[in-house]
JSON list of C-alpha atoms in Angstrom, two decimals:
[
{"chain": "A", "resi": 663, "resn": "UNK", "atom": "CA", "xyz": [-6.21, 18.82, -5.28]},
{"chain": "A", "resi": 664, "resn": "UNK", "atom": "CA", "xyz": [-7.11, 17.68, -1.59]},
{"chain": "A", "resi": 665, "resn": "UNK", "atom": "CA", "xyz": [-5.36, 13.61, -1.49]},
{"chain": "A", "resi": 666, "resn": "UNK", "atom": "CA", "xyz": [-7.01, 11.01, 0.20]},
{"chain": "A", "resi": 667, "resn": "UNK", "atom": "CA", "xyz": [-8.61, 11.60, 3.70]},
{"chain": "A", "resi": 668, "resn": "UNK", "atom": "CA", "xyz": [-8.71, 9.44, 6.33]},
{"chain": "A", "resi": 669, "resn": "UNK", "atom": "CA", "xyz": [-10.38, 9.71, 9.85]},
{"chain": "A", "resi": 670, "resn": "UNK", "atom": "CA", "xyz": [-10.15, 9.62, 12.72]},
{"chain": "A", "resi": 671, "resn": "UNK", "atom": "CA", "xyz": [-6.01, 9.32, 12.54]},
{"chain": "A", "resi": 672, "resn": "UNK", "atom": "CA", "xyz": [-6.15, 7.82, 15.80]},
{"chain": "A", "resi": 673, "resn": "UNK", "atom": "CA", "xyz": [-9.32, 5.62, 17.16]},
{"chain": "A", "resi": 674, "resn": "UNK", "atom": "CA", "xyz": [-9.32, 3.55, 20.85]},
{"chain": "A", "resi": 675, "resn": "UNK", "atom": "CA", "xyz": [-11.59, 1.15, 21.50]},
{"chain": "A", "resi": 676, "resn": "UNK", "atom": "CA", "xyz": [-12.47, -1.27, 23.98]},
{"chain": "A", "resi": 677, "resn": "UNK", "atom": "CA", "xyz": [-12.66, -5.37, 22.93]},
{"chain": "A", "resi": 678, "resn": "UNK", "atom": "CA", "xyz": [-16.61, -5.76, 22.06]},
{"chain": "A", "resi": 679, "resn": "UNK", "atom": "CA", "xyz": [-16.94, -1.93, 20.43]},
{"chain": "A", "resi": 680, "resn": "UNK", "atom": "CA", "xyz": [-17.05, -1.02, 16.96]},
{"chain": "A", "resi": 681, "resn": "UNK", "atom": "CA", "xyz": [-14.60, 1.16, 15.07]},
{"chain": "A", "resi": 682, "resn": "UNK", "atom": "CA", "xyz": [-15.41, 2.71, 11.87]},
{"chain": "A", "resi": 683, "resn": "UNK", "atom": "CA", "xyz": [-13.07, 4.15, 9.84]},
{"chain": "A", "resi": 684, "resn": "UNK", "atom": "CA", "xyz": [-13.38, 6.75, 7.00]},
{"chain": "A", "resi": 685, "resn": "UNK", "atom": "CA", "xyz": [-11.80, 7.05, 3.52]},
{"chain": "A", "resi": 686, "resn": "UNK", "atom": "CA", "xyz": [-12.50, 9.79, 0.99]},
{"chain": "A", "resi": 687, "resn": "UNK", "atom": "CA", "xyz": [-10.77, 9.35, -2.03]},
{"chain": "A", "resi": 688, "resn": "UNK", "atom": "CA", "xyz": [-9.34, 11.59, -3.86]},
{"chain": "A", "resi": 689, "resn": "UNK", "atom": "CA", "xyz": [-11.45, 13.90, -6.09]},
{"chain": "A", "resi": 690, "resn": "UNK", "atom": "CA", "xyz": [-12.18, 12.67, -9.21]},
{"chain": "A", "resi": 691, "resn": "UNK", "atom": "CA", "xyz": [-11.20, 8.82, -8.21]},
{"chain": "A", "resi": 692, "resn": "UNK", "atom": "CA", "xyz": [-13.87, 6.40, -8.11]},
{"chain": "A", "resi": 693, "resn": "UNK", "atom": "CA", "xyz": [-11.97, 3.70, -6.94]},
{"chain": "A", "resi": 694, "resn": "UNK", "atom": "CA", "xyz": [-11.26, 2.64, -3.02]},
{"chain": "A", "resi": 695, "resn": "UNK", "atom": "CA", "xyz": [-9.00, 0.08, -1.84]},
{"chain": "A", "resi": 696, "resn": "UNK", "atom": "CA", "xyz": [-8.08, -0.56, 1.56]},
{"chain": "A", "resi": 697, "resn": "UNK", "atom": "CA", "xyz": [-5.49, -2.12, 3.65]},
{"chain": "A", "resi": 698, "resn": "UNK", "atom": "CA", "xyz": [-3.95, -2.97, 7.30]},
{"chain": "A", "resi": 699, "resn": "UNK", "atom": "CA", "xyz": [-0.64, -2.47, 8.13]},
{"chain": "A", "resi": 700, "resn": "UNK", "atom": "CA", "xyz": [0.91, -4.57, 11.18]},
{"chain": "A", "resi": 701, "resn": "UNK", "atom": "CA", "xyz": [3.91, -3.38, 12.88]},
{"chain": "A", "resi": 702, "resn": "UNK", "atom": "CA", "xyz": [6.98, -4.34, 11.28]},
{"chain": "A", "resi": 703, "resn": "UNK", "atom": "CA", "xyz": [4.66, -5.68, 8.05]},
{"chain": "A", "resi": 704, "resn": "UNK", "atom": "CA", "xyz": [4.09, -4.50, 5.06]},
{"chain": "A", "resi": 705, "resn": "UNK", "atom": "CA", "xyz": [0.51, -3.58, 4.02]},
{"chain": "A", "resi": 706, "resn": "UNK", "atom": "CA", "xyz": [-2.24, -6.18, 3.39]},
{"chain": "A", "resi": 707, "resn": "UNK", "atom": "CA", "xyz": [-5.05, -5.83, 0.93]},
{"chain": "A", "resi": 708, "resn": "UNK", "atom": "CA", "xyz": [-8.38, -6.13, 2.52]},
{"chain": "A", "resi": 709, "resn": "UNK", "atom": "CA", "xyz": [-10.53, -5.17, 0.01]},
{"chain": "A", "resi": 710, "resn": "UNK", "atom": "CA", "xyz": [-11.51, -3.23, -3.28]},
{"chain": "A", "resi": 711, "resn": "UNK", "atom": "CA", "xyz": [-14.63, -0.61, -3.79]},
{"chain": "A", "resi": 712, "resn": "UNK", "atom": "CA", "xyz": [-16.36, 1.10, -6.32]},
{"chain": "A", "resi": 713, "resn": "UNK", "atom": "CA", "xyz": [-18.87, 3.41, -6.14]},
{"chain": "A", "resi": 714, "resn": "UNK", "atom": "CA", "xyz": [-22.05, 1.18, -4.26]},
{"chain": "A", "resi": 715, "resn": "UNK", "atom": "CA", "xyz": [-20.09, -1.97, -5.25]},
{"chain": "A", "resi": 716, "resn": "UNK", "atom": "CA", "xyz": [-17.45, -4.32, -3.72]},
{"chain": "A", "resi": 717, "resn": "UNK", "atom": "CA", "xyz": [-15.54, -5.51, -6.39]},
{"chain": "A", "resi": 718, "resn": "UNK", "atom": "CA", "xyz": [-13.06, -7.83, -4.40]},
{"chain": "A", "resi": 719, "resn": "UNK", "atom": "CA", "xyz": [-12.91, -8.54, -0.61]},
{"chain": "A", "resi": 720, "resn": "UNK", "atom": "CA", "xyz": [-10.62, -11.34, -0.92]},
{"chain": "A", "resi": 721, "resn": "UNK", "atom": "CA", "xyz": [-8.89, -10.04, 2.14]},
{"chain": "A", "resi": 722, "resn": "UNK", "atom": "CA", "xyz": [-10.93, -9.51, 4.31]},
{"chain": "A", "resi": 723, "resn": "UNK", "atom": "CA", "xyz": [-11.89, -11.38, 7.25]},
{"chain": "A", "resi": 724, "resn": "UNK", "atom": "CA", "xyz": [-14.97, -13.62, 7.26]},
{"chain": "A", "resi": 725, "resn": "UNK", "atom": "CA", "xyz": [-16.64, -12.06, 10.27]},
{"chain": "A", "resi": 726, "resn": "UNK", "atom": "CA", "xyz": [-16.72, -8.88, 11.89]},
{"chain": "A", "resi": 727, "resn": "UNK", "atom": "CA", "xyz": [-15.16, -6.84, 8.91]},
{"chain": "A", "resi": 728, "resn": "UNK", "atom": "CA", "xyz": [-17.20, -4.74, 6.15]},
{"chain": "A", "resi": 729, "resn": "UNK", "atom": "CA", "xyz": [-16.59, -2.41, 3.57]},
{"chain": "A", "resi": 730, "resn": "UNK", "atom": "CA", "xyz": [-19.43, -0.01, 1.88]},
{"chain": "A", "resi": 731, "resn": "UNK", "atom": "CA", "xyz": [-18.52, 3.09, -0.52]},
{"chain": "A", "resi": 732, "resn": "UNK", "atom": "CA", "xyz": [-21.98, 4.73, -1.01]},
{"chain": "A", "resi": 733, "resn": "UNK", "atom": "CA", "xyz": [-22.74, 6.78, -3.93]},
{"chain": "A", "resi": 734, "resn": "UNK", "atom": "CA", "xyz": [-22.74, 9.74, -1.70]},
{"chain": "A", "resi": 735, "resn": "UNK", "atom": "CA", "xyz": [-20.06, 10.26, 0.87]},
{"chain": "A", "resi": 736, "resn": "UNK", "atom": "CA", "xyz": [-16.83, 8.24, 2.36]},
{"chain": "A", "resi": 737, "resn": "UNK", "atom": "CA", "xyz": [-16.07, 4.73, 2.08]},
{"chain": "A", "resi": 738, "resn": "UNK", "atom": "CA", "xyz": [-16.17, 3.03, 5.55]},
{"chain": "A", "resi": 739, "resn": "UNK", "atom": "CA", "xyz": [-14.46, 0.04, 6.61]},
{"chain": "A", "resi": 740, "resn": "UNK", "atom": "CA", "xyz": [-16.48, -1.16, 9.49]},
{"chain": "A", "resi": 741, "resn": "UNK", "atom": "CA", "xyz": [-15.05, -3.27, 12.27]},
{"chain": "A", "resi": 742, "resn": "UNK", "atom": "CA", "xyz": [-17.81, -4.98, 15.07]},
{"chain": "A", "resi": 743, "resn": "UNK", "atom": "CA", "xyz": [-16.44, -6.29, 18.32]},
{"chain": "A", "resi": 744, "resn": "UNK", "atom": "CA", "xyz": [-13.01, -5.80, 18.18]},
{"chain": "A", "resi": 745, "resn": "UNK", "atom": "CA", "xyz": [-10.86, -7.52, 19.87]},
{"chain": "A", "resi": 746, "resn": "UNK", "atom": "CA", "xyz": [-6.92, -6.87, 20.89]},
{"chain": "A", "resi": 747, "resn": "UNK", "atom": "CA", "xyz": [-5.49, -8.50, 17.57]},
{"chain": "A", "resi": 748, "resn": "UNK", "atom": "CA", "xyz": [-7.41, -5.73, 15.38]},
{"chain": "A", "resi": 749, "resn": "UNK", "atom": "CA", "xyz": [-4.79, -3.54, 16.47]},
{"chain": "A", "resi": 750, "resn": "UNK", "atom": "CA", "xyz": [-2.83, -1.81, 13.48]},
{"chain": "A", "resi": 751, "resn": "UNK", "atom": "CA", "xyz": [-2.73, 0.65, 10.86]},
{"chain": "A", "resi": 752, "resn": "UNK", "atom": "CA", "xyz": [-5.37, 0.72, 8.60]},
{"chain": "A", "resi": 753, "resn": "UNK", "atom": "CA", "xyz": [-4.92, 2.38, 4.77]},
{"chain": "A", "resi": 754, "resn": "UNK", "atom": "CA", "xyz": [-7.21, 3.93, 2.44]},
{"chain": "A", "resi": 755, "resn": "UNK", "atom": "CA", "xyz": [-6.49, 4.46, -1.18]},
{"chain": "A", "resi": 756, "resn": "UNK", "atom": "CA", "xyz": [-7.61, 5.35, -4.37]},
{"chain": "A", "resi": 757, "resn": "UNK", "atom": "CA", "xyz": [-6.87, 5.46, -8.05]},
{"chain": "A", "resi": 758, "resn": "UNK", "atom": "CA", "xyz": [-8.87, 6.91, -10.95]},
{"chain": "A", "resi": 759, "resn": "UNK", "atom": "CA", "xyz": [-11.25, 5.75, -13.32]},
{"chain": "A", "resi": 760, "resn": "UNK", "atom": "CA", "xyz": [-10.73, 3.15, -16.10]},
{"chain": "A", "resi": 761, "resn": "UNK", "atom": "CA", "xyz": [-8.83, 4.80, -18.93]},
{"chain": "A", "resi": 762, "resn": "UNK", "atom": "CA", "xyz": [-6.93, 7.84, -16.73]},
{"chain": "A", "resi": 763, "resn": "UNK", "atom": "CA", "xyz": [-3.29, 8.06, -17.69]},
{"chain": "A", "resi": 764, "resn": "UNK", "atom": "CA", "xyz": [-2.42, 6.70, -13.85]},
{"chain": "A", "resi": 765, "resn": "UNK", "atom": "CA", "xyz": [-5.47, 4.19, -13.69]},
{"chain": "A", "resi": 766, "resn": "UNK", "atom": "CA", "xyz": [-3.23, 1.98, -11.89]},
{"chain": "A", "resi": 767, "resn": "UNK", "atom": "CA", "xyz": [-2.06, 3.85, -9.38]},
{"chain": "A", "resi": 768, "resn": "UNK", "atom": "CA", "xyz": [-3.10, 3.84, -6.03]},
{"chain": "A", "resi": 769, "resn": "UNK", "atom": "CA", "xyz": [-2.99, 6.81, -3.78]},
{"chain": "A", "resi": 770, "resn": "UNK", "atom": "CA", "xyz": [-2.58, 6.19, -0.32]},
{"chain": "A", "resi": 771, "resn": "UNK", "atom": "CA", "xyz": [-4.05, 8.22, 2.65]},
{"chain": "A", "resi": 772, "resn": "UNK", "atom": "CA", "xyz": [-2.45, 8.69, 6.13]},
{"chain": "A", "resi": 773, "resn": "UNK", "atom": "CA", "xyz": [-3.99, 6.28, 7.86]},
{"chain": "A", "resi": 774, "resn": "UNK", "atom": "CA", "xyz": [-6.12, 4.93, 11.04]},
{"chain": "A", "resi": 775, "resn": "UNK", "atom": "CA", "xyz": [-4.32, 3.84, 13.91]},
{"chain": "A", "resi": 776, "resn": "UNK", "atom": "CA", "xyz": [-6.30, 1.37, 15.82]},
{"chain": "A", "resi": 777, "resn": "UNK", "atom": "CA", "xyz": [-6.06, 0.54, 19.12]},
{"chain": "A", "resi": 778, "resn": "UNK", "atom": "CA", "xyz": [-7.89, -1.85, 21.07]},
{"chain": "A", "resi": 779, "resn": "UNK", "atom": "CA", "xyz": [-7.75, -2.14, 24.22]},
{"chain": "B", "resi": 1055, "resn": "UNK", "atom": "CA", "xyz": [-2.98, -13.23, -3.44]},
{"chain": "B", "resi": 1056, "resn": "UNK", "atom": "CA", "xyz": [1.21, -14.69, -3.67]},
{"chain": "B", "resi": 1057, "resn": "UNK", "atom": "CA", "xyz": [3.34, -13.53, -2.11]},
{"chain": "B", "resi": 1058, "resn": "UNK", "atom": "CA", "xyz": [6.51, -10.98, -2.88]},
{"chain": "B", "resi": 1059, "resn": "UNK", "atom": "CA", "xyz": [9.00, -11.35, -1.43]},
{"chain": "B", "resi": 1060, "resn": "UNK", "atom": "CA", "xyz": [11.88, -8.27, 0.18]},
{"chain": "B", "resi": 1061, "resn": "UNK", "atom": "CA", "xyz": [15.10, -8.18, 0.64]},
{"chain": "B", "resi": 1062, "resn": "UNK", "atom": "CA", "xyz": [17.09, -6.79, 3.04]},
{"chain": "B", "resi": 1063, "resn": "UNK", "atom": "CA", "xyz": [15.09, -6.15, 6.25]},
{"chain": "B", "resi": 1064, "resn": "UNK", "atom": "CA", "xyz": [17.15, -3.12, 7.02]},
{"chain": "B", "resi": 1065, "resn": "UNK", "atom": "CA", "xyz": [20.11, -1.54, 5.71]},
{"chain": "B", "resi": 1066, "resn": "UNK", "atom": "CA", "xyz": [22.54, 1.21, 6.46]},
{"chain": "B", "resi": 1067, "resn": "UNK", "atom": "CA", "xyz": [24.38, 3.27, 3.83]},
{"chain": "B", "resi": 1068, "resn": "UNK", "atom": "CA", "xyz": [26.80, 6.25, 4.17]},
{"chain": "B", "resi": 1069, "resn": "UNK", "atom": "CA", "xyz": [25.78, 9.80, 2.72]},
{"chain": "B", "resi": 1070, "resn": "UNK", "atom": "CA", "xyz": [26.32, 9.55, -0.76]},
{"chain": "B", "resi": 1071, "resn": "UNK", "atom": "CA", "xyz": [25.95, 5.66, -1.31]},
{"chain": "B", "resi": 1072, "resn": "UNK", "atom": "CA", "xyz": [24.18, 3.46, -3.56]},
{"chain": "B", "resi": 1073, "resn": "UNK", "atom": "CA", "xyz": [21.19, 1.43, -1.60]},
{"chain": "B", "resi": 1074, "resn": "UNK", "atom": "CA", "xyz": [19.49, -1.35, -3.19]},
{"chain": "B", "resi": 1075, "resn": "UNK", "atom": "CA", "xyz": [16.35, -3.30, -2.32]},
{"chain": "B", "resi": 1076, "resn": "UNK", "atom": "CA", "xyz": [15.81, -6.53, -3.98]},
{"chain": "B", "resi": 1077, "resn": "UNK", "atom": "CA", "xyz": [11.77, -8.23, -4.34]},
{"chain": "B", "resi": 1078, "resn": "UNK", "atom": "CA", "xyz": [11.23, -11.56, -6.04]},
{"chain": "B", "resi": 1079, "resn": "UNK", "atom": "CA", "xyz": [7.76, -12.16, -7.20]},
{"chain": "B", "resi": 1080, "resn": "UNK", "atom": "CA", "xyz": [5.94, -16.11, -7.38]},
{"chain": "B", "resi": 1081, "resn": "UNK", "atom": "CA", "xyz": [2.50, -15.23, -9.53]},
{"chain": "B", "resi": 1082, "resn": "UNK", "atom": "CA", "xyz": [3.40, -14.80, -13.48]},
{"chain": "B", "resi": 1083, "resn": "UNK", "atom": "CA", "xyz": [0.16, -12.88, -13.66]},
{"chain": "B", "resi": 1084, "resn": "UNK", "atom": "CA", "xyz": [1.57, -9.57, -11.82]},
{"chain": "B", "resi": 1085, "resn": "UNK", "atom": "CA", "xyz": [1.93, -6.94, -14.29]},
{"chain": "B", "resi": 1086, "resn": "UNK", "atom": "CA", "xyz": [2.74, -3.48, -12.45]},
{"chain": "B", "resi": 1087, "resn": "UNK", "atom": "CA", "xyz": [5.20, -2.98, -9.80]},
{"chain": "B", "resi": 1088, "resn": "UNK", "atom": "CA", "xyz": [5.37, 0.05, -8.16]},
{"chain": "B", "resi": 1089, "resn": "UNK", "atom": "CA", "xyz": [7.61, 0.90, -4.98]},
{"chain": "B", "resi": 1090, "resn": "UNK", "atom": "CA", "xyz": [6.59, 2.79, -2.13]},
{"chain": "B", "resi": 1091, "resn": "UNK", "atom": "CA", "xyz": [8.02, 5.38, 0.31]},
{"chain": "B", "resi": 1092, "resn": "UNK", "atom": "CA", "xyz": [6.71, 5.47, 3.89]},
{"chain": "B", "resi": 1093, "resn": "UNK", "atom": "CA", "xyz": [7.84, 7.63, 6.45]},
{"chain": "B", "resi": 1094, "resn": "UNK", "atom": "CA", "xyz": [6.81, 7.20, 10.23]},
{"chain": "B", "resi": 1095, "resn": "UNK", "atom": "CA", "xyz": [3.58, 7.67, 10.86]},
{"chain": "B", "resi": 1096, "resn": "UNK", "atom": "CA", "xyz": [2.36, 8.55, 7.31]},
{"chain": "B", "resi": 1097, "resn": "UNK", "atom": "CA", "xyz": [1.02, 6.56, 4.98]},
{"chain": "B", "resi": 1098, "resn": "UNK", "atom": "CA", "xyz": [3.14, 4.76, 2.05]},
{"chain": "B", "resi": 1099, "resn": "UNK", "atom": "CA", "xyz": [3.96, 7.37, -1.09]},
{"chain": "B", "resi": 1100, "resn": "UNK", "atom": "CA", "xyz": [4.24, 6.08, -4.64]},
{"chain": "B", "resi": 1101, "resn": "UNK", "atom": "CA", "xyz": [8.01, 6.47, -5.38]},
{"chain": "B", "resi": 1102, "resn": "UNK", "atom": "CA", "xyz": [8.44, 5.09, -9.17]},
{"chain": "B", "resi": 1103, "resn": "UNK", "atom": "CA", "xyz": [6.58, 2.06, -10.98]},
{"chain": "B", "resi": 1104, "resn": "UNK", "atom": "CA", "xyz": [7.50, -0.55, -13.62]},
{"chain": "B", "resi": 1105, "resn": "UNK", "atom": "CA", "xyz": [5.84, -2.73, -16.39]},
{"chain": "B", "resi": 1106, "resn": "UNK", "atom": "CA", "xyz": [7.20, -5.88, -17.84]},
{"chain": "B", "resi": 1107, "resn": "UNK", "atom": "CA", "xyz": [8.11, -4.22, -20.98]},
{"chain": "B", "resi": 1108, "resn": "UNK", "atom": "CA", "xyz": [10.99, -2.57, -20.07]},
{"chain": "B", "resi": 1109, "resn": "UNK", "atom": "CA", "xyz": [14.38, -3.39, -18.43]},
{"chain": "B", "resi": 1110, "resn": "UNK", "atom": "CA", "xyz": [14.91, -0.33, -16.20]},
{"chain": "B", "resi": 1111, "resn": "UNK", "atom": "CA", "xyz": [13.13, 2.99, -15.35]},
{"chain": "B", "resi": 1112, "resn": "UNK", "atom": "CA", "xyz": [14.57, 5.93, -14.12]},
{"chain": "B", "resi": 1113, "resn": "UNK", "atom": "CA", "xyz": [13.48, 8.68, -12.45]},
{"chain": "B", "resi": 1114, "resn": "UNK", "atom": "CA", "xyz": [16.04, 10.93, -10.72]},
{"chain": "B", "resi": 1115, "resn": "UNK", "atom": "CA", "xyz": [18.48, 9.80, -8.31]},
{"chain": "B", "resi": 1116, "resn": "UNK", "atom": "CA", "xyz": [15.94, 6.77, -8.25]},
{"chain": "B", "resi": 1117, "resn": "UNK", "atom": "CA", "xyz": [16.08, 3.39, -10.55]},
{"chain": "B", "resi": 1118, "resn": "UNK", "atom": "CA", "xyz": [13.92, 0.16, -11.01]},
{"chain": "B", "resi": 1119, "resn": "UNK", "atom": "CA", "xyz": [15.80, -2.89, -12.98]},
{"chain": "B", "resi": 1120, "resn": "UNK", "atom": "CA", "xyz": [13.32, -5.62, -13.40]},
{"chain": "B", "resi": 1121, "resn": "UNK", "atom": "CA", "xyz": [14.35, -9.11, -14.85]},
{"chain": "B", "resi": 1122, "resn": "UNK", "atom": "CA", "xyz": [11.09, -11.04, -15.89]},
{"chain": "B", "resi": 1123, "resn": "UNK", "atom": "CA", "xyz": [12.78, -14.36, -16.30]},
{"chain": "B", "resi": 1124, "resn": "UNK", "atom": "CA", "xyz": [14.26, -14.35, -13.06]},
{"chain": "B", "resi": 1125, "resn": "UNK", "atom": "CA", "xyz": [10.84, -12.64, -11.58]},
{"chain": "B", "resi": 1126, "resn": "UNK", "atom": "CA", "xyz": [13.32, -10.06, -9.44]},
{"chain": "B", "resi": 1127, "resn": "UNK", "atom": "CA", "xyz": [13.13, -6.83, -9.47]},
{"chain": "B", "resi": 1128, "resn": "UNK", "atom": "CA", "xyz": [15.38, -4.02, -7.45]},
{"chain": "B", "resi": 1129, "resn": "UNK", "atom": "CA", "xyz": [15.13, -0.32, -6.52]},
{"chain": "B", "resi": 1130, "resn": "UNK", "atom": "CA", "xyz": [18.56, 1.95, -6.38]},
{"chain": "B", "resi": 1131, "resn": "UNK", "atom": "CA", "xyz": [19.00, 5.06, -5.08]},
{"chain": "B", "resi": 1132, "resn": "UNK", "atom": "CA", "xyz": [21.73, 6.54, -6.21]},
{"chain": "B", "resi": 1133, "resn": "UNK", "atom": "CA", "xyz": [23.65, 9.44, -3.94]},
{"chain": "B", "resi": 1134, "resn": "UNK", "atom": "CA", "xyz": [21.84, 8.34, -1.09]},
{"chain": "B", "resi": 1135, "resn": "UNK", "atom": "CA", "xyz": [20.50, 10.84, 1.32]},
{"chain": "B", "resi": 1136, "resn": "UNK", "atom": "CA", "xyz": [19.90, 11.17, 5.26]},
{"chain": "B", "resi": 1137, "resn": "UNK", "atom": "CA", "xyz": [16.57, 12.64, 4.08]},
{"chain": "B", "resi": 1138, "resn": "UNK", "atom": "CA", "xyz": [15.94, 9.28, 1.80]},
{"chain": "B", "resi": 1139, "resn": "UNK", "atom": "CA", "xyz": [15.87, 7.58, 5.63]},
{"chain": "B", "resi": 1140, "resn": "UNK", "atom": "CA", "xyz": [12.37, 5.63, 5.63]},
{"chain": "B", "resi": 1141, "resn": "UNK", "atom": "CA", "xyz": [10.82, 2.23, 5.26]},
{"chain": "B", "resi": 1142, "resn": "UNK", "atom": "CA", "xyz": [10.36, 1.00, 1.45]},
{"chain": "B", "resi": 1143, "resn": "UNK", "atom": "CA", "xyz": [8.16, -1.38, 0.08]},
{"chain": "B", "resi": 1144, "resn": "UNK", "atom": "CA", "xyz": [8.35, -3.05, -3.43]},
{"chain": "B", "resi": 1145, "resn": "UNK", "atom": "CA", "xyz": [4.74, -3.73, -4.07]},
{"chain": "B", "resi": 1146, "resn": "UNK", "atom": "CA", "xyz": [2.87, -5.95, -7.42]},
{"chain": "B", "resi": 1147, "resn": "UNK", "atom": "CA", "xyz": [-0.29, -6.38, -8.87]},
{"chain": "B", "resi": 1148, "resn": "UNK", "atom": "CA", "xyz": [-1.52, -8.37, -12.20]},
{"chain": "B", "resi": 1149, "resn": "UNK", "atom": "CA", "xyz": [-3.17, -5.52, -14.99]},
{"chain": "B", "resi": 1150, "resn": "UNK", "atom": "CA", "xyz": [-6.25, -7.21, -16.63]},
{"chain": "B", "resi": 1151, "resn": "UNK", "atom": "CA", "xyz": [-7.41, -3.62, -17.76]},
{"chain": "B", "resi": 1152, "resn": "UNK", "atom": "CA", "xyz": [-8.68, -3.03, -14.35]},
{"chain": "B", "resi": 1153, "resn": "UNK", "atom": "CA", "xyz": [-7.20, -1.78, -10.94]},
{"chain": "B", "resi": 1154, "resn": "UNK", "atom": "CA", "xyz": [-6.31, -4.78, -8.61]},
{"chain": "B", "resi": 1155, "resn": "UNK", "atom": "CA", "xyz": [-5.44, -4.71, -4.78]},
{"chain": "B", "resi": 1156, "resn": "UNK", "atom": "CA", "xyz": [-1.40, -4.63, -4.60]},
{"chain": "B", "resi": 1157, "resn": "UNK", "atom": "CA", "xyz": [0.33, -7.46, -2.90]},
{"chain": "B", "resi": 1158, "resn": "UNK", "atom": "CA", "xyz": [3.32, -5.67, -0.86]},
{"chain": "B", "resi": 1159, "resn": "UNK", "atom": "CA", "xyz": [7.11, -7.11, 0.17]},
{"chain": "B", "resi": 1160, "resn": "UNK", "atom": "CA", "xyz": [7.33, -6.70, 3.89]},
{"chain": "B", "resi": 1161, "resn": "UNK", "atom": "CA", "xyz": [9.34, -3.57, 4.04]},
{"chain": "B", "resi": 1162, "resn": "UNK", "atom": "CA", "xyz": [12.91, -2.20, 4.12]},
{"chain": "B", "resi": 1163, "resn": "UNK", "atom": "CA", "xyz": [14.36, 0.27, 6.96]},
{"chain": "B", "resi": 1164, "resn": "UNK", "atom": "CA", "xyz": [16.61, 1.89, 4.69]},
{"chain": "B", "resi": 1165, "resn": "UNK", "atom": "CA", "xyz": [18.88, 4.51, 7.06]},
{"chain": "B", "resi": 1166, "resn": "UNK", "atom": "CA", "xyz": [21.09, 6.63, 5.55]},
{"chain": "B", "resi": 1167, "resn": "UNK", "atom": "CA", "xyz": [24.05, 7.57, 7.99]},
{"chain": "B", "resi": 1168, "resn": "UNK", "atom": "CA", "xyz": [25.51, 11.25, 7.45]}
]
C-alpha cells in the first residue's frame, strides 16, 4: 500500500508566481489535512479536506491560500503570488474514514519544499 | 487552536540512555496525543499515540506516561540508539468522533551520542 504522495518535493518560485502543491492520500483514506513546517518549528495546521469539501481551514491564511480535494484526483493546496515569507515545508496527510480502527491517525507524506525567491 | 507546549529544545544522550521529552497541553478538549518521528528531510512518522484513559502506553523500547490532571505528558525511549537520532514532536488533537487537524509542540533534536 503506496503512502501518501506529495509533489513536486522541491518547487522555486519567484515573488508574484503561483505554486501548487499536490497531495494524494493514501488509498482507501478519504481524509486530507495539510500543514507548513517552518525551520526550526513544528508543523502548523492549515487546513482539513474531504472529498469536494473543506471541512476546517482555520489555518489558513485569509488571502492568497486555497485548498480543493476533488472527487477525482489529488488534493491541491494552492498558493497565488508568493512572496519570500511562504518559504517552508509544506505537509500532506491523511487518515481513513469514520469508523476505521486508526480513524485518527494521520499519515504524513514527504513533503514540498518551497522556495521563493 | 492552543497551544502545546515541548520541552527540551535539544538533548544529547549516550548510547544506551534513557531520553525523555516532556509536552504540556492548555485546551481540556484534546483527546489524542500522538508523537511523531521526523528525520531530515522526510516528513514526520507516527511513533506511538495516547488517550486519556490510560496512564502509560508502551510500545517497544518506546513509552508515553500521560497525567491528565497535570495536562503533561512525556515520551521515553528506553536504550537509546544513534539510529533513534531525529527531531520529535509531541502532537494533540480533541476526538469529537471525527478527525481534527493536530496542534504540534515545536520539536525536539534528540541526538544520541555513540
Amino acid at each position: 500500500n503506496a503512502g501518501v504522495m506529495q509533489n513536486p518535493r522541491h518547487l522555486v518560485r519567484r515573488r508574484g508566481q503561483e505554486a501548487r502543491l499536490r497531495c494524494s492520500p493514501m488509498k482507501g483514506h478519504s481524509h486530507v489535512y495539510w500543514y507548513r513546517q517552518l525551520p526550526e518549528e513544528g508543523l502548523k495546521f492549515m487546513v482539513y479536506l474531504q472529498k469536494e469539501n473543506i471541512i476546517d481551514e482555520s489555518g489558513m491564511p485569509k488571502e492568497r491560500f486555497s485548498a480543493e480535494f476533488p472527487k477525482e484526483g489529488p488534493s491541491i493546496l494552492r498558493i497565488q503570488q508568493v512572496v519570500r515569507g511562504d518559504s517552508a515545508a509544506y505537509f500532506c496527510a491523511s487518515s481513513p474514514r469514520l469508523g476505521a480502527e486508526d480513524q485518527e491517525t494521520q499519515y504524513f507524506g514527504p513533503g514540498t519544499r518551497l522556495l521563493v525567491l | 487552536q492552543q497551544q502545546v507546549k515541548q520541552s527540551p529544545q535539544s538533548l544529547i544522550v549516550q548510547k544506551g540512555g534513557i531520553s525523555i521529552i516532556n509536552c504540556a497541553y492548555e485546551n481540556t478538549a484534546f483527546d489524542y496525543f500522538p508523537w511523531y518521528q521526523q528525520f531530515p528531510g522526510k516528513g514526520p512518522a507516527l511513533l506511538i499515540a495516547i488517550r486519556p484513559d490510560v496512564s502509560e502506553k508502551k510500545e517497544g523500547r518506546f513509552t508515553i506516561s500521560f497525567n491528565k490532571s497535570a495536562k503533561q505528558f512525556s515520551l521515553h525511549i528506553m536504550d537509546s540508539q544513534p539510529g533513534d537520532s531525529a527531531t520529535y514532536f509531541c502532537a494533540a488533537s480533541p476526538w469529537g468522533g471525527g478527525a481534527d487537524g493536530l496542534t504540534f509542540g515545536k520539536g525536539t533534536h534528540l541526538i544520541i551520542q555513540p
